[in-house]
Amino acid sequence: MIKSEEIRELFLNFFKKRGHTIVNSSSLIPVDDPSVLLTTAGMQQFKKYYTREKDPLKDFGSQRTASIQKCFRTTDIDEVGDERHLTFFEMLGNFSFGPIINDDPLDFGNGGYFKKAAIYWAHEFLTKELGLKIDYTTIFGGEKNVPLDEDSLKIWQEIGINKIEKRGREDNFWGPTGDEGPCGPTTEIYLEGIEVWNLVFNEYYQDKNGNLKKLEFPGVDTGMGFERLMKILQKTETIFETDLFEPLREILDNFSGEIRRKRIIMDHLRGSVFLIADGLFPSNLERGYILRRILRRLLLHLRFLEINFDVLEKMIKAIIEKYKAFYPELNNFEKIKKVIFDELQVFNETLNKGLREFNKIIKGNESEEALGEKVFYLYTSYGLPVEISKELLREQEINFSQKAEEVFKQLFEKHRLISKKEENG
Ligand code: SER
């Protein structure tokens, strides 16, 4: 069975041979980009090369780069636990910054390329290098002021892919990250019904008001989900059975309990380890709160599976062992462990008391209003975070409705104003 470590190497070598400079993953904490809290895509560290504020030839000796980027996305955080959602993941990508010098897949030089080379190489890597079969592809079908991507359509047909679906802005127009930046139509590659590789043709710059302006030179930004690719290559049932999670799974196999809880533990612990290795600390603010939130949820599920801190320590070590050769910043076991343990030990007490009270007062038959009030009470009197209450309610299939949410929010706002007044004397 081909290992993830080998695939990383194959990917980078494939593009290195084709004139790309290999660039390390940037930190999960974006440098010099206030528009986003965390790094969510491979192109983020290259934004200024698309806008020509920076010169790729000067910095990389090439208009082509490739990377394996650590990414963290919070949009689907509540979905984690199902078969496919993750917060932290790795993304394999190749990038080209304009001007286009030669859009020819046989040109292994260092000049800018565009749709033809990008599509041919993606096809070659998947089908020849990895021996996989492309199911179908999608292209941008045209919407408002952005036309149908006829070029991509022709290129796929030329290659011999016949199933090509046209899709709208929702699916096949990518970006920008944050509130402004490079963006453009995409063509996506599906294997076994799964979207694996997204090739973005950055032709536009979207400003803060949502207006599109043509970039001086178009560029390429591709991103392939590593966990999804490994699932297909290793023919596993879900991403969680790939070798990327193997060391954690081996430990968790010793515990009985819902698979959903195990997946949350695998995802949230791996994500926390990577975030802390990049210098993040849990806090009540912005990105620090994202880390705090996943650590707290992690503790909830560790508790349900009766996994103690010794086992947690083993799991932290297992993640570091699996990834440190490629991500040397993980070589910091003592610090990573300390940040996790400090946070969880403090929260453990709160969680114990909060859970006890939750079980005592939540009956499942209360009105929407009463539910909002109870969740507020658990928060103010026991410090039980609202996300944890909501998760517990979901587990018991108790609906925390829009109305309940509103009641909670109103009480919360009142409480906040009173506390502020008291603070100000
Ligand atoms: N930026 C695109 C994505 O994140 C392609 O890399 O999917």
CSV table of C-alpha atoms and ligand atoms in Angstrom, one decimal:
chain,number,residue,atom,x,y,z
A,1,MET,CA,0.0,0.0,0.0
A,2,ILE,CA,1.4,3.3,-1.0
A,3,LYS,CA,2.1,5.6,2.0
A,4,SER,CA,1.2,9.3,2.4
A,5,GLU,CA,4.9,10.1,2.8
A,6,GLU,CA,5.6,8.7,-0.7
A,7,ILE,CA,2.7,10.6,-2.3
A,8,ARG,CA,3.9,13.9,-0.9
A,9,GLU,CA,7.3,13.3,-2.5
A,10,LEU,CA,5.8,12.1,-5.8
A,11,PHE,CA,3.7,15.3,-6.0
A,12,LEU,CA,6.5,17.7,-5.2
A,13,ASN,CA,9.0,15.9,-7.6
A,14,PHE,CA,6.5,15.9,-10.4
A,15,PHE,CA,6.1,19.6,-10.3
A,16,LYS,CA,9.8,20.3,-9.5
A,17,LYS,CA,10.7,18.5,-12.7
A,18,ARG,CA,8.3,20.9,-14.4
A,19,GLY,CA,10.1,24.0,-13.3
A,20,HIS,CA,8.3,24.7,-10.0
A,21,THR,CA,10.2,25.9,-7.0
A,22,ILE,CA,9.1,23.9,-3.9
A,23,VAL,CA,8.0,26.2,-1.2
A,24,ASN,CA,7.4,25.1,2.4
A,25,SER,CA,3.9,25.3,3.9
A,26,SER,CA,3.4,28.7,5.5
A,27,SER,CA,2.2,28.9,9.1
A,28,LEU,CA,-1.4,28.3,10.0
A,29,ILE,CA,-1.3,31.7,11.4
A,30,PRO,CA,-1.2,34.0,8.4
A,31,VAL,CA,1.7,36.4,8.2
A,32,ASP,CA,0.9,39.8,6.9
A,33,ASP,CA,-2.7,39.1,5.9
A,34,PRO,CA,-5.3,40.6,8.3
A,35,SER,CA,-8.2,39.4,6.0
A,36,VAL,CA,-8.3,35.9,7.5
A,37,LEU,CA,-7.8,34.4,11.0
A,38,LEU,CA,-6.1,31.2,9.8
A,39,THR,CA,-4.6,29.8,6.7
A,40,THR,CA,-7.3,28.1,4.7
A,41,ALA,CA,-5.7,27.6,1.3
A,42,GLY,CA,-2.4,27.1,-0.4
A,43,MET,CA,-2.6,30.3,-2.4
A,44,GLN,CA,-2.7,32.5,0.6
A,45,GLN,CA,1.0,32.9,1.0
A,46,PHE,CA,1.2,33.8,-2.7
A,47,LYS,CA,-1.5,36.4,-2.9
A,48,LYS,CA,1.0,39.2,-3.5
A,49,TYR,CA,2.6,37.4,-6.5
A,50,TYR,CA,-0.8,37.4,-8.3
A,51,THR,CA,-1.1,41.1,-7.8
A,52,ARG,CA,2.5,41.7,-8.7
A,53,GLU,CA,3.3,43.5,-5.5
A,54,LYS,CA,6.0,40.8,-5.2
A,55,ASP,CA,8.2,39.3,-7.9
A,56,PRO,CA,8.2,35.5,-8.0
A,57,LEU,CA,11.4,35.4,-10.2
A,58,LYS,CA,13.2,37.4,-7.5
A,59,ASP,CA,11.9,35.3,-4.6
A,60,PHE,CA,11.7,31.8,-6.1
A,61,GLY,CA,13.7,32.0,-9.3
A,62,SER,CA,10.6,30.8,-11.1
A,63,GLN,CA,7.1,31.9,-11.9
A,64,ARG,CA,6.0,28.4,-10.8
A,65,THR,CA,5.8,27.1,-7.3
A,66,ALA,CA,4.4,24.0,-5.6
A,67,SER,CA,3.7,23.3,-2.0
A,68,ILE,CA,1.9,21.1,0.5
A,69,GLN,CA,0.1,23.6,2.7
A,70,LYS,CA,-1.3,23.1,6.2
A,71,CYS,CA,-4.9,24.4,6.2
A,72,PHE,CA,-7.5,25.0,8.8
A,73,ARG,CA,-11.1,25.7,8.0
A,74,THR,CA,-13.8,26.4,10.6
A,75,THR,CA,-16.8,26.5,8.2
A,76,ASP,CA,-17.8,22.9,8.7
A,77,ILE,CA,-16.6,22.5,12.3
A,78,ASP,CA,-20.0,21.2,13.5
A,79,GLU,CA,-19.9,18.5,10.8
A,80,VAL,CA,-16.7,17.0,12.0
A,81,GLY,CA,-17.5,13.5,13.2
A,82,ASP,CA,-19.1,12.4,9.9
A,83,GLU,CA,-17.2,10.5,7.3
A,84,ARG,CA,-15.6,13.4,5.5
A,85,HIS,CA,-15.3,16.7,7.3
A,86,LEU,CA,-12.1,17.9,8.8
A,87,THR,CA,-10.9,21.2,10.3
A,88,PHE,CA,-7.2,20.7,9.7
A,89,PHE,CA,-6.1,19.2,6.4
A,90,GLU,CA,-3.2,19.2,4.0
A,91,MET,CA,-3.5,20.6,0.5
A,92,LEU,CA,-1.2,19.8,-2.4
A,93,GLY,CA,-0.9,22.7,-4.9
A,94,ASN,CA,0.9,24.1,-7.9
A,95,PHE,CA,0.8,27.7,-8.7
A,96,SER,CA,1.7,30.0,-11.6
A,97,PHE,CA,2.1,33.7,-11.5
A,98,GLY,CA,1.7,35.9,-14.7
A,99,PRO,CA,2.7,36.9,-17.2
A,100,ILE,CA,2.0,33.7,-19.2
A,101,ILE,CA,5.3,32.8,-21.0
A,102,ASN,CA,4.3,29.5,-22.5
A,103,ASP,CA,1.1,27.5,-21.7
A,104,ASP,CA,2.5,24.2,-22.9
A,105,PRO,CA,2.7,21.1,-20.8
A,106,LEU,CA,5.9,20.1,-22.5
A,107,ASP,CA,7.6,23.2,-21.4
A,108,PHE,CA,9.6,22.4,-18.2
A,109,GLY,CA,11.0,25.9,-17.9
A,110,ASN,CA,10.2,28.4,-15.2
A,111,GLY,CA,7.8,30.8,-17.0
A,112,GLY,CA,4.2,31.5,-16.2
A,113,TYR,CA,1.6,29.0,-17.6
A,114,PHE,CA,-2.2,28.8,-17.7
A,115,LYS,CA,-5.1,26.5,-18.2
A,116,LYS,CA,-3.6,24.1,-20.7
A,117,ALA,CA,-0.4,23.2,-18.8
A,118,ALA,CA,-2.3,23.1,-15.5
A,119,ILE,CA,-5.0,20.8,-16.8
A,120,TYR,CA,-2.6,18.5,-18.7
A,121,TRP,CA,-0.4,18.1,-15.6
A,122,ALA,CA,-3.2,17.4,-13.2
A,123,HIS,CA,-4.5,14.8,-15.6
A,124,GLU,CA,-1.0,13.3,-16.1
A,125,PHE,CA,-0.3,13.2,-12.4
A,126,LEU,CA,-3.5,11.5,-11.5
A,127,THR,CA,-3.8,9.0,-14.3
A,128,LYS,CA,-0.1,8.3,-15.2
A,129,GLU,CA,1.8,8.9,-12.1
A,130,LEU,CA,-0.8,7.5,-9.7
A,131,GLY,CA,-2.8,5.2,-12.1
A,132,LEU,CA,-6.1,6.6,-11.1
A,133,LYS,CA,-9.2,7.1,-13.2
A,134,ILE,CA,-10.9,10.4,-13.5
A,135,ASP,CA,-14.7,10.1,-13.1
A,136,TYR,CA,-15.7,13.4,-14.5
A,137,THR,CA,-14.7,17.1,-14.3
A,138,THR,CA,-16.6,20.3,-13.9
A,139,ILE,CA,-16.1,23.7,-15.4
A,140,PHE,CA,-17.5,27.2,-14.9
A,141,GLY,CA,-20.7,27.5,-16.8
A,142,GLY,CA,-20.8,31.3,-17.0
A,143,GLU,CA,-22.7,33.7,-14.8
A,144,LYS,CA,-23.3,37.4,-14.6
A,145,ASN,CA,-20.2,39.2,-15.9
A,146,VAL,CA,-17.9,36.1,-16.0
A,147,PRO,CA,-18.3,34.0,-19.2
A,148,LEU,CA,-18.4,30.2,-19.7
A,149,ASP,CA,-14.9,28.8,-19.4
A,150,GLU,CA,-14.7,27.5,-23.0
A,151,ASP,CA,-10.9,27.0,-22.9
A,152,SER,CA,-11.1,24.5,-20.0
A,153,LEU,CA,-13.9,22.7,-21.8
A,154,LYS,CA,-11.9,22.3,-25.0
A,155,ILE,CA,-8.7,21.2,-23.1
A,156,TRP,CA,-10.6,18.5,-21.3
A,157,GLN,CA,-12.2,17.3,-24.5
A,158,GLU,CA,-8.8,17.3,-26.2
A,159,ILE,CA,-7.4,15.1,-23.4
A,160,GLY,CA,-10.3,12.7,-24.0
A,161,ILE,CA,-12.4,13.4,-20.9
A,162,ASN,CA,-16.0,13.4,-22.1
A,163,LYS,CA,-18.0,13.8,-19.0
A,164,ILE,CA,-17.7,17.5,-18.2
A,165,GLU,CA,-20.3,19.3,-16.2
A,166,LYS,CA,-21.0,23.0,-16.3
A,167,ARG,CA,-21.6,24.5,-12.9
A,168,GLY,CA,-22.4,28.0,-11.5
A,169,ARG,CA,-20.7,30.5,-9.3
A,170,GLU,CA,-21.5,28.6,-6.1
A,171,ASP,CA,-19.4,25.5,-7.2
A,172,ASN,CA,-16.9,26.6,-9.8
A,173,PHE,CA,-15.8,30.1,-8.9
A,174,TRP,CA,-13.2,30.2,-6.2
A,175,GLY,CA,-12.2,32.9,-3.7
A,176,PRO,CA,-11.2,35.3,-2.6
A,177,THR,CA,-10.0,34.2,0.9
A,178,GLY,CA,-11.1,36.7,3.4
A,179,ASP,CA,-12.8,39.9,2.1
A,180,GLU,CA,-10.7,40.6,-0.9
A,181,GLY,CA,-8.1,39.1,-3.2
A,182,PRO,CA,-7.4,37.1,-6.3
A,183,CYS,CA,-10.2,34.8,-7.5
A,184,GLY,CA,-11.5,33.2,-10.6
A,185,PRO,CA,-13.3,30.3,-12.4
A,186,THR,CA,-12.3,26.8,-11.6
A,187,THR,CA,-12.3,23.3,-13.0
A,188,GLU,CA,-12.7,20.5,-10.6
A,189,ILE,CA,-11.6,16.9,-10.9
A,190,TYR,CA,-13.8,14.1,-9.5
A,191,LEU,CA,-12.5,10.6,-8.7
A,192,GLU,CA,-14.9,8.0,-7.4
A,193,GLY,CA,-17.6,10.7,-7.0
A,194,ILE,CA,-15.3,12.8,-4.8
A,195,GLU,CA,-14.0,16.2,-5.6
A,196,VAL,CA,-10.3,15.8,-5.3
A,197,TRP,CA,-8.5,18.6,-7.1
A,198,ASN,CA,-9.6,22.2,-7.7
A,199,LEU,CA,-7.8,24.1,-10.4
A,200,VAL,CA,-8.4,27.8,-10.0
A,201,PHE,CA,-7.6,30.3,-12.8
A,202,ASN,CA,-7.1,33.5,-11.0
A,203,GLU,CA,-8.2,36.1,-13.6
A,204,TYR,CA,-9.8,38.6,-11.3
A,205,TYR,CA,-9.3,40.6,-8.2
A,206,GLN,CA,-12.4,41.0,-6.0
A,207,ASP,CA,-12.4,44.1,-3.8
A,208,LYS,CA,-14.1,44.6,-0.5
A,209,ASN,CA,-17.4,45.6,-2.1
A,210,GLY,CA,-17.5,42.5,-4.2
A,211,ASN,CA,-16.5,44.1,-7.5
A,212,LEU,CA,-14.4,42.1,-9.9
A,213,LYS,CA,-11.5,43.6,-11.7
A,214,LYS,CA,-9.3,41.8,-14.2
A,215,LEU,CA,-5.9,41.1,-12.9
A,216,GLU,CA,-3.1,42.4,-15.0
A,217,PHE,CA,-1.9,38.9,-15.7
A,218,PRO,CA,-3.9,35.7,-14.9
A,219,GLY,CA,-2.4,33.0,-12.7
A,220,VAL,CA,-3.0,29.4,-11.6
A,221,ASP,CA,-3.8,28.2,-8.1
A,222,THR,CA,-4.5,24.5,-7.7
A,223,GLY,CA,-5.4,22.6,-4.5
A,224,MET,CA,-5.8,18.9,-4.0
A,225,GLY,CA,-7.2,17.6,-0.7
A,226,PHE,CA,-4.6,15.2,0.6
A,227,GLU,CA,-6.8,13.1,2.9
A,228,ARG,CA,-9.3,12.6,0.1
A,229,LEU,CA,-6.6,11.6,-2.3
A,230,MET,CA,-5.1,9.1,0.2
A,231,LYS,CA,-8.6,7.6,0.8
A,232,ILE,CA,-8.9,6.8,-2.9
A,233,LEU,CA,-5.3,5.6,-3.2
A,234,GLN,CA,-5.5,3.4,-0.1
A,235,LYS,CA,-9.0,2.3,-1.0
A,236,THR,CA,-10.3,2.9,2.5
A,237,GLU,CA,-13.9,3.4,3.6
A,238,THR,CA,-13.3,6.9,4.9
A,239,ILE,CA,-10.4,9.4,5.2
A,240,PHE,CA,-10.1,8.3,8.8
A,241,GLU,CA,-8.8,4.8,7.8
A,242,THR,CA,-5.9,6.2,5.7
A,243,ASP,CA,-2.4,6.0,7.1
A,244,LEU,CA,-2.6,9.7,8.0
A,245,PHE,CA,-4.7,8.7,11.0
A,246,GLU,CA,-3.3,5.3,11.6
A,247,PRO,CA,-1.2,6.0,14.7
A,248,LEU,CA,-4.2,7.6,16.4
A,249,ARG,CA,-6.6,5.0,15.3
A,250,GLU,CA,-4.4,2.2,16.7
A,251,ILE,CA,-4.6,3.9,20.1
A,252,LEU,CA,-8.3,4.6,19.9
A,253,ASP,CA,-9.1,1.0,18.8
A,254,ASN,CA,-8.5,0.1,22.5
A,255,PHE,CA,-11.5,2.1,23.5
A,256,SER,CA,-15.1,1.3,22.8
A,257,GLY,CA,-17.5,4.1,21.9
A,258,GLU,CA,-19.1,5.8,19.0
A,259,ILE,CA,-16.9,6.2,15.9
A,260,ARG,CA,-18.2,9.7,15.6
A,261,ARG,CA,-16.5,10.6,18.9
A,262,LYS,CA,-13.3,9.0,17.7
A,263,ARG,CA,-13.3,11.0,14.5
A,264,ILE,CA,-13.8,14.2,16.5
A,265,ILE,CA,-10.9,13.3,18.7
A,266,MET,CA,-8.6,12.5,15.7
A,267,ASP,CA,-9.5,15.7,13.9
A,268,HIS,CA,-9.5,18.1,16.8
A,269,LEU,CA,-6.3,16.7,18.4
A,270,ARG,CA,-4.4,16.7,15.2
A,271,GLY,CA,-5.6,20.3,14.4
A,272,SER,CA,-4.7,21.5,17.9
A,273,VAL,CA,-1.2,20.0,17.7
A,274,PHE,CA,-0.5,21.8,14.4
A,275,LEU,CA,-2.0,25.1,15.6
A,276,ILE,CA,0.1,25.1,18.8
A,277,ALA,CA,3.2,24.1,16.9
A,278,ASP,CA,2.7,27.2,14.8
A,279,GLY,CA,2.6,29.3,18.0
A,280,LEU,CA,-1.1,29.7,18.8
A,281,PHE,CA,-2.3,29.7,22.4
A,282,PRO,CA,-5.9,29.1,23.4
A,283,SER,CA,-7.7,32.4,24.4
A,284,ASN,CA,-11.0,34.1,24.2
A,285,LEU,CA,-10.1,36.1,21.2
A,286,GLU,CA,-10.5,35.3,17.5
A,287,ARG,CA,-8.0,32.6,16.4
A,288,GLY,CA,-7.1,31.7,20.0
A,289,TYR,CA,-10.8,31.0,20.6
A,290,ILE,CA,-10.9,28.6,17.6
A,291,LEU,CA,-8.2,26.6,19.4
A,292,ARG,CA,-9.9,26.8,22.7
A,293,ARG,CA,-13.1,25.7,21.2
A,294,ILE,CA,-11.7,22.5,19.6
A,295,LEU,CA,-9.7,21.7,22.7
A,296,ARG,CA,-12.9,21.9,24.8
A,297,ARG,CA,-14.8,19.8,22.4
A,298,LEU,CA,-11.9,17.3,22.4
A,299,LEU,CA,-12.1,17.0,26.1
A,300,LEU,CA,-15.8,16.4,26.0
A,301,HIS,CA,-15.4,13.4,23.7
A,302,LEU,CA,-12.3,12.1,25.6
A,303,ARG,CA,-14.5,12.1,28.6
A,304,PHE,CA,-17.3,10.1,27.0
A,305,LEU,CA,-14.8,7.5,25.9
A,306,GLU,CA,-13.1,7.5,29.3
A,307,ILE,CA,-9.7,8.3,27.8
A,308,ASN,CA,-7.3,9.7,30.4
A,309,PHE,CA,-4.5,12.1,30.1
A,310,ASP,CA,-1.8,9.4,29.8
A,311,VAL,CA,-3.5,8.1,26.7
A,312,LEU,CA,-3.9,11.7,25.5
A,313,GLU,CA,-0.1,12.2,25.9
A,314,LYS,CA,0.5,9.0,23.8
A,315,MET,CA,-1.8,10.4,21.1
A,316,ILE,CA,0.0,13.7,21.0
A,317,LYS,CA,3.3,11.8,20.6
A,318,ALA,CA,1.8,9.6,17.9
A,319,ILE,CA,0.8,12.7,15.8
A,320,ILE,CA,4.2,14.3,16.2
A,321,GLU,CA,6.0,11.0,15.2
A,322,LYS,CA,3.8,10.7,12.1
A,323,TYR,CA,4.3,14.2,10.8
A,324,LYS,CA,7.5,15.7,12.1
A,325,ALA,CA,9.7,14.6,9.3
A,326,PHE,CA,7.7,16.7,6.9
A,327,TYR,CA,6.7,19.4,9.4
A,328,PRO,CA,9.7,19.9,11.6
A,329,GLU,CA,7.9,22.6,13.6
A,330,LEU,CA,6.1,19.8,15.4
A,331,ASN,CA,9.4,18.7,17.0
A,332,ASN,CA,8.3,20.4,20.2
A,333,PHE,CA,6.5,17.8,22.2
A,334,GLU,CA,6.9,19.3,25.7
A,335,LYS,CA,5.5,22.7,24.7
A,336,ILE,CA,2.6,21.2,22.7
A,337,LYS,CA,1.7,18.9,25.5
A,338,LYS,CA,1.9,21.7,28.1
A,339,VAL,CA,-0.4,24.0,26.2
A,340,ILE,CA,-3.0,21.2,25.7
A,341,PHE,CA,-2.8,19.9,29.2
A,342,ASP,CA,-2.9,23.3,30.8
A,343,GLU,CA,-6.0,24.2,28.9
A,344,LEU,CA,-7.8,20.9,29.5
A,345,GLN,CA,-6.9,20.7,33.1
A,346,VAL,CA,-8.6,24.0,33.8
A,347,PHE,CA,-11.6,23.2,31.7
A,348,ASN,CA,-11.9,19.7,33.2
A,349,GLU,CA,-13.4,21.0,36.4
A,350,THR,CA,-15.8,23.3,34.6
A,351,LEU,CA,-16.9,20.5,32.4
A,352,ASN,CA,-17.5,18.1,35.3
A,353,LYS,CA,-19.8,20.5,37.1
A,354,GLY,CA,-21.4,21.8,33.9
A,355,LEU,CA,-22.2,18.3,32.7
A,356,ARG,CA,-23.7,17.3,36.0
A,357,GLU,CA,-25.9,20.4,36.0
A,358,PHE,CA,-26.8,19.9,32.4
A,359,ASN,CA,-28.0,16.4,33.1
A,360,LYS,CA,-30.0,17.6,36.1
A,361,ILE,CA,-31.9,20.4,34.4
A,362,ILE,CA,-32.3,19.5,30.8
A,363,LYS,CA,-35.4,17.4,30.4
A,364,GLY,CA,-36.0,17.5,26.7
A,365,ASN,CA,-39.5,18.6,26.9
A,366,GLU,CA,-39.0,22.2,27.7
A,367,SER,CA,-40.3,25.1,25.6
A,368,GLU,CA,-37.9,26.7,23.1
A,369,GLU,CA,-37.8,29.7,25.4
A,370,ALA,CA,-36.9,27.7,28.5
A,371,LEU,CA,-34.2,25.9,26.6
A,372,GLY,CA,-32.6,29.2,25.7
A,373,GLU,CA,-32.8,30.2,29.3
A,374,LYS,CA,-31.3,27.0,30.6
A,375,VAL,CA,-28.4,27.1,28.2
A,376,PHE,CA,-27.8,30.7,29.3
A,377,TYR,CA,-27.9,29.6,33.0
A,378,LEU,CA,-25.4,26.8,32.3
A,379,TYR,CA,-23.1,29.3,30.7
A,380,THR,CA,-23.3,32.1,33.4
A,381,SER,CA,-23.5,29.9,36.5
A,382,TYR,CA,-21.3,27.0,35.4
A,383,GLY,CA,-19.2,28.4,32.6
A,384,LEU,CA,-20.4,25.7,30.3
A,385,PRO,CA,-19.7,27.1,26.8
A,386,VAL,CA,-22.8,27.4,24.6
A,387,GLU,CA,-21.2,25.2,21.9
A,388,ILE,CA,-20.8,22.4,24.3
A,389,SER,CA,-24.4,22.7,25.5
A,390,LYS,CA,-25.6,22.7,21.9
A,391,GLU,CA,-23.5,19.7,21.1
A,392,LEU,CA,-25.0,17.8,24.1
A,393,LEU,CA,-28.4,18.8,23.0
A,394,ARG,CA,-27.8,17.6,19.4
A,395,GLU,CA,-26.5,14.3,20.8
A,396,GLN,CA,-29.8,13.8,22.6
A,397,GLU,CA,-31.7,14.9,19.6
A,398,ILE,CA,-33.1,18.0,21.3
A,399,ASN,CA,-33.6,20.8,18.9
A,400,PHE,CA,-32.0,24.1,19.9
A,401,SER,CA,-34.3,26.1,17.6
A,402,GLN,CA,-33.8,29.6,16.2
A,403,LYS,CA,-36.1,30.9,18.9
A,404,ALA,CA,-34.1,29.3,21.6
A,405,GLU,CA,-31.0,30.7,20.1
A,406,GLU,CA,-32.6,34.2,20.1
A,407,VAL,CA,-33.6,33.9,23.7
A,408,PHE,CA,-30.1,32.9,24.6
A,409,LYS,CA,-28.6,35.8,22.7
A,410,GLN,CA,-30.9,38.4,24.2
A,411,LEU,CA,-30.1,37.2,27.7
A,412,PHE,CA,-26.4,37.1,26.9
A,413,GLU,CA,-26.4,40.6,25.5
A,414,LYS,CA,-28.2,41.9,28.7
A,415,HIS,CA,-25.7,40.1,30.8
A,416,ARG,CA,-22.8,41.5,28.9
A,417,LEU,CA,-24.1,45.1,29.3
A,418,ILE,CA,-24.6,44.6,33.0
A,419,SER,CA,-21.1,43.2,33.5
A,420,LYS,CA,-19.6,46.0,31.5
A,421,LYS,CA,-21.5,48.6,33.6
A,422,GLU,CA,-20.3,46.9,36.8
A,423,GLU,CA,-16.7,46.9,35.5
A,424,ASN,CA,-16.9,50.5,34.8
A,425,GLY,CA,-18.2,51.2,38.2
B,1,SER,N1,-7.5,27.9,-3.6
B,1,SER,C1,-8.3,26.8,-4.1
B,1,SER,C2,-8.8,25.9,-2.9
B,1,SER,O1,-8.6,26.2,-1.8
B,1,SER,C3,-7.4,25.9,-4.9
B,1,SER,O2,-6.1,25.7,-4.3
B,1,SER,O3,-9.6,25.0,-3.2
